[in-house]
Amino acid sequence: MKINGNEIRPGNVIEHQGGLWAAVKINAVKPGKGPAYAQVELKNLIDGRKMNERFRASETVERVRLEQKDHTYLYQEGDMLVFMDQESYEQVSIPTDMIGERAAFLQDGMAVTIESHEGRPIGVALPEHVTLEITETEPTVKGQTASSSYKPSTVDNGLRIMVPPYMSVGEKIVVNTETLEFVKRAD
């Protein structure tokens, strides 16, 4: 689907210079002289490279629609992650570095959405929040609970997350998978 250069929005995937690029940031610029343009930060979906590009309103770009299918995480095999299609029960292997540090959030049986283009997987969308258990943290200092400072802790998947000072070992917390930040105490 063709769209004008000024219609690109964050999250859109476009075909540019023979590759697939996701728009990360957009800045509309209206100079004193000359036509307005959109300054777009693009990230290559295949190799992760970033670049800045200017698109004028008169230019057209090809917007790519990605196929999204629900999968279930099964296990890790070497540097590959194995998922199962929830409809056809077909197994798909994806390199761990495609997900990056967020791969630590994967749990057995977790439902994820795999985005693919022409049958080739290019991205994995994890649930926004996951529940983890604190395995290591500093002890609570009496009287410190009123301050808004956070303390470092380690959760059961090995990641270090900043938590409020009243949290202790063994408590379950909800963590945002995008920002890697504490959200709330789990129920």
mmCIF file of C-alpha atoms in Angstrom:
data_model
loop_
_atom_site.group_PDB
_atom_site.id
_atom_site.type_symbol
_atom_site.label_atom_id
_atom_site.label_comp_id
_atom_site.label_asym_id
_atom_site.label_seq_id
_atom_site.Cartn_x
_atom_site.Cartn_y
_atom_site.Cartn_z
ATOM 1 C CA MET A 1 0.000 0.000 0.000
ATOM 2 C CA LYS A 2 1.502 3.342 -1.045
ATOM 3 C CA ILE A 3 1.382 6.237 1.432
ATOM 4 C CA ASN A 4 2.737 9.785 1.296
ATOM 5 C CA GLY A 5 6.000 10.550 3.095
ATOM 6 C CA ASN A 6 4.242 12.779 5.645
ATOM 7 C CA GLU A 7 1.786 9.976 6.610
ATOM 8 C CA ILE A 8 4.466 7.744 8.145
ATOM 9 C CA ARG A 9 3.766 7.083 11.836
ATOM 10 C CA PRO A 10 5.869 5.421 14.593
ATOM 11 C CA GLY A 11 5.531 1.648 14.340
ATOM 12 C CA ASN A 12 4.794 1.649 10.593
ATOM 13 C CA VAL A 13 6.864 -0.771 8.541
ATOM 14 C CA ILE A 14 7.963 0.494 5.135
ATOM 15 C CA GLU A 15 9.957 -0.893 2.239
ATOM 16 C CA HIS A 16 12.920 1.413 1.639
ATOM 17 C CA GLN A 17 16.221 0.907 -0.213
ATOM 18 C CA GLY A 18 15.401 -2.755 -0.793
ATOM 19 C CA GLY A 19 14.846 -3.586 2.897
ATOM 20 C CA LEU A 20 12.171 -3.585 5.584
ATOM 21 C CA TRP A 21 12.375 -0.641 7.985
ATOM 22 C CA ALA A 22 10.286 0.236 11.053
ATOM 23 C CA ALA A 23 9.668 3.902 11.813
ATOM 24 C CA VAL A 24 10.929 4.595 15.341
ATOM 25 C CA LYS A 25 10.644 8.397 15.669
ATOM 26 C CA ILE A 26 9.052 10.991 13.421
ATOM 27 C CA ASN A 27 9.695 14.729 13.484
ATOM 28 C CA ALA A 28 7.633 17.000 11.211
ATOM 29 C CA VAL A 29 9.798 19.910 9.988
ATOM 30 C CA LYS A 30 8.459 23.078 8.384
ATOM 31 C CA PRO A 31 11.431 25.168 7.269
ATOM 32 C CA GLY A 32 11.054 28.872 6.473
ATOM 33 C CA LYS A 33 11.994 28.206 2.867
ATOM 34 C CA GLY A 34 11.029 25.164 0.854
ATOM 35 C CA PRO A 35 8.439 22.432 1.388
ATOM 36 C CA ALA A 36 7.723 20.686 4.695
ATOM 37 C CA TYR A 37 9.159 17.223 5.270
ATOM 38 C CA ALA A 38 9.165 14.416 7.840
ATOM 39 C CA GLN A 39 12.503 13.537 9.468
ATOM 40 C CA VAL A 40 12.111 9.806 10.193
ATOM 41 C CA GLU A 41 14.372 7.561 12.270
ATOM 42 C CA LEU A 42 14.222 4.081 10.742
ATOM 43 C CA LYS A 43 15.357 0.729 12.147
ATOM 44 C CA ASN A 44 16.110 -2.181 9.824
ATOM 45 C CA LEU A 45 13.992 -5.177 10.859
ATOM 46 C CA ILE A 46 16.463 -7.724 9.511
ATOM 47 C CA ASP A 47 19.843 -6.594 10.865
ATOM 48 C CA GLY A 48 18.918 -3.844 13.365
ATOM 49 C CA ARG A 49 20.767 -0.967 11.639
ATOM 50 C CA LYS A 50 19.376 2.542 12.197
ATOM 51 C CA MET A 51 19.271 5.498 9.854
ATOM 52 C CA ASN A 52 17.634 8.906 9.496
ATOM 53 C CA GLU A 53 15.774 9.742 6.324
ATOM 54 C CA ARG A 54 13.804 12.749 5.052
ATOM 55 C CA PHE A 55 10.470 12.159 3.342
ATOM 56 C CA ARG A 56 8.650 14.995 1.587
ATOM 57 C CA ALA A 57 4.856 15.016 1.375
ATOM 58 C CA SER A 58 5.108 14.592 -2.420
ATOM 59 C CA GLU A 59 7.134 11.346 -2.090
ATOM 60 C CA THR A 60 5.371 8.010 -1.768
ATOM 61 C CA VAL A 61 6.654 4.992 0.164
ATOM 62 C CA GLU A 62 5.452 1.403 0.228
ATOM 63 C CA ARG A 63 3.861 0.539 3.580
ATOM 64 C CA VAL A 64 4.212 -3.153 4.370
ATOM 65 C CA ARG A 65 1.536 -5.138 6.172
ATOM 66 C CA LEU A 66 3.009 -7.767 8.453
ATOM 67 C CA GLU A 67 1.330 -11.103 9.034
ATOM 68 C CA GLN A 68 0.669 -11.653 12.749
ATOM 69 C CA LYS A 69 0.091 -15.123 14.166
ATOM 70 C CA ASP A 70 -0.287 -16.304 17.746
ATOM 71 C CA HIS A 71 2.361 -18.765 18.906
ATOM 72 C CA THR A 72 3.293 -20.496 22.163
ATOM 73 C CA TYR A 73 6.878 -20.483 23.466
ATOM 74 C CA LEU A 74 8.161 -24.045 23.934
ATOM 75 C CA TYR A 75 11.905 -24.089 24.720
ATOM 76 C CA GLN A 76 15.391 -22.796 23.868
ATOM 77 C CA GLU A 77 17.679 -24.946 21.744
ATOM 78 C CA GLY A 78 21.206 -23.532 21.577
ATOM 79 C CA ASP A 79 20.884 -19.958 20.254
ATOM 80 C CA MET A 80 17.427 -20.638 18.777
ATOM 81 C CA LEU A 81 14.019 -20.211 20.434
ATOM 82 C CA VAL A 82 11.316 -22.712 19.457
ATOM 83 C CA PHE A 83 7.676 -21.592 19.177
ATOM 84 C CA MET A 84 4.527 -23.492 18.171
ATOM 85 C CA ASP A 85 1.760 -22.074 15.968
ATOM 86 C CA GLN A 86 -1.478 -22.201 18.014
ATOM 87 C CA GLU A 87 -3.587 -23.078 14.945
ATOM 88 C CA SER A 88 -1.492 -25.521 12.883
ATOM 89 C CA TYR A 89 0.784 -26.799 15.734
ATOM 90 C CA GLU A 90 3.749 -26.199 13.404
ATOM 91 C CA GLN A 91 7.051 -25.399 15.136
ATOM 92 C CA VAL A 92 9.081 -22.298 14.243
ATOM 93 C CA SER A 93 12.692 -21.595 15.313
ATOM 94 C CA ILE A 94 13.817 -17.991 15.730
ATOM 95 C CA PRO A 95 17.324 -16.751 16.676
ATOM 96 C CA THR A 96 17.576 -15.468 20.262
ATOM 97 C CA ASP A 97 19.243 -12.206 19.160
ATOM 98 C CA MET A 98 16.055 -11.226 17.258
ATOM 99 C CA ILE A 99 14.375 -10.691 20.652
ATOM 100 C CA GLY A 100 17.523 -9.520 22.452
ATOM 101 C CA GLU A 101 17.549 -9.112 26.238
ATOM 102 C CA ARG A 102 13.757 -9.472 26.354
ATOM 103 C CA ALA A 103 14.241 -13.230 25.664
ATOM 104 C CA ALA A 104 14.830 -13.588 29.422
ATOM 105 C CA PHE A 105 11.101 -12.928 29.943
ATOM 106 C CA LEU A 106 10.032 -15.984 27.930
ATOM 107 C CA GLN A 107 8.369 -18.635 30.088
ATOM 108 C CA ASP A 108 7.177 -22.126 29.112
ATOM 109 C CA GLY A 109 3.763 -21.955 27.473
ATOM 110 C CA MET A 110 3.809 -18.136 27.137
ATOM 111 C CA ALA A 111 1.577 -16.793 24.346
ATOM 112 C CA VAL A 112 3.421 -14.459 21.942
ATOM 113 C CA THR A 113 2.668 -12.920 18.546
ATOM 114 C CA ILE A 114 5.164 -13.528 15.744
ATOM 115 C CA GLU A 115 5.224 -10.983 12.939
ATOM 116 C CA SER A 116 6.342 -12.237 9.558
ATOM 117 C CA HIS A 117 6.738 -10.863 6.041
ATOM 118 C CA GLU A 118 6.287 -13.246 3.122
ATOM 119 C CA GLY A 119 6.587 -16.228 5.467
ATOM 120 C CA ARG A 120 9.835 -15.022 7.088
ATOM 121 C CA PRO A 121 9.666 -14.186 10.834
ATOM 122 C CA ILE A 122 10.993 -10.674 11.567
ATOM 123 C CA GLY A 123 9.720 -9.905 15.068
ATOM 124 C CA VAL A 124 8.251 -11.322 18.260
ATOM 125 C CA ALA A 125 5.779 -9.369 20.401
ATOM 126 C CA LEU A 126 5.845 -10.445 24.053
ATOM 127 C CA PRO A 127 3.037 -9.760 26.539
ATOM 128 C CA GLU A 128 3.320 -6.226 27.944
ATOM 129 C CA HIS A 129 3.644 -7.408 31.569
ATOM 130 C CA VAL A 130 5.053 -10.578 33.180
ATOM 131 C CA THR A 131 5.078 -11.749 36.794
ATOM 132 C CA LEU A 132 8.473 -12.588 38.299
ATOM 133 C CA GLU A 133 9.784 -13.449 41.756
ATOM 134 C CA ILE A 134 12.498 -11.471 43.556
ATOM 135 C CA THR A 135 15.418 -13.806 44.326
ATOM 136 C CA GLU A 136 17.914 -11.287 45.716
ATOM 137 C CA THR A 137 17.681 -7.732 47.061
ATOM 138 C CA GLU A 138 19.023 -5.510 49.805
ATOM 139 C CA PRO A 139 17.214 -5.729 53.158
ATOM 140 C CA THR A 140 14.587 -3.125 53.946
ATOM 141 C CA VAL A 141 15.949 -0.281 56.081
ATOM 142 C CA LYS A 142 13.490 0.826 58.750
ATOM 143 C CA GLY A 143 12.086 4.278 58.008
ATOM 144 C CA GLN A 144 13.220 4.228 54.380
ATOM 145 C CA THR A 145 9.832 3.122 53.045
ATOM 146 C CA ALA A 146 8.530 6.689 52.817
ATOM 147 C CA SER A 147 11.190 7.822 50.347
ATOM 148 C CA SER A 148 10.722 7.430 46.614
ATOM 149 C CA SER A 149 14.138 5.838 46.053
ATOM 150 C CA TYR A 150 14.380 2.411 44.456
ATOM 151 C CA LYS A 151 16.841 -0.386 45.248
ATOM 152 C CA PRO A 152 18.399 -2.960 42.887
ATOM 153 C CA SER A 153 17.120 -6.534 42.957
ATOM 154 C CA THR A 154 17.570 -9.716 40.959
ATOM 155 C CA VAL A 155 14.495 -11.606 39.731
ATOM 156 C CA ASP A 156 14.150 -15.329 38.994
ATOM 157 C CA ASN A 157 15.087 -14.965 35.295
ATOM 158 C CA GLY A 158 18.434 -13.329 36.199
ATOM 159 C CA LEU A 159 17.611 -9.728 35.239
ATOM 160 C CA ARG A 160 18.362 -6.819 37.569
ATOM 161 C CA ILE A 161 15.323 -4.618 38.192
ATOM 162 C CA MET A 162 14.928 -1.551 40.413
ATOM 163 C CA VAL A 163 12.156 -2.097 42.994
ATOM 164 C CA PRO A 164 10.667 0.014 45.812
ATOM 165 C CA PRO A 165 12.499 -0.243 49.154
ATOM 166 C CA TYR A 166 9.653 -2.156 50.885
ATOM 167 C CA MET A 167 9.986 -5.189 48.554
ATOM 168 C CA SER A 168 11.791 -8.290 49.864
ATOM 169 C CA VAL A 169 13.057 -11.669 48.644
ATOM 170 C CA GLY A 170 10.318 -14.115 47.640
ATOM 171 C CA GLU A 171 7.741 -11.487 46.673
ATOM 172 C CA LYS A 172 6.215 -11.603 43.202
ATOM 173 C CA ILE A 173 6.259 -8.446 41.100
ATOM 174 C CA VAL A 174 4.859 -7.385 37.713
ATOM 175 C CA VAL A 175 7.515 -6.127 35.256
ATOM 176 C CA ASN A 176 7.036 -4.233 31.968
ATOM 177 C CA THR A 177 8.763 -6.231 29.175
ATOM 178 C CA GLU A 178 9.392 -3.148 27.005
ATOM 179 C CA THR A 179 10.983 -0.826 29.580
ATOM 180 C CA LEU A 180 12.307 -3.547 31.971
ATOM 181 C CA GLU A 181 10.792 -1.601 34.886
ATOM 182 C CA PHE A 182 8.838 -2.539 38.023
ATOM 183 C CA VAL A 183 5.093 -1.919 37.574
ATOM 184 C CA LYS A 184 3.421 -3.200 40.761
ATOM 185 C CA ARG A 185 3.352 -5.937 43.353
ATOM 186 C CA ALA A 186 1.680 -9.087 41.970
ATOM 187 C CA ASP A 187 -1.619 -10.192 43.544
#
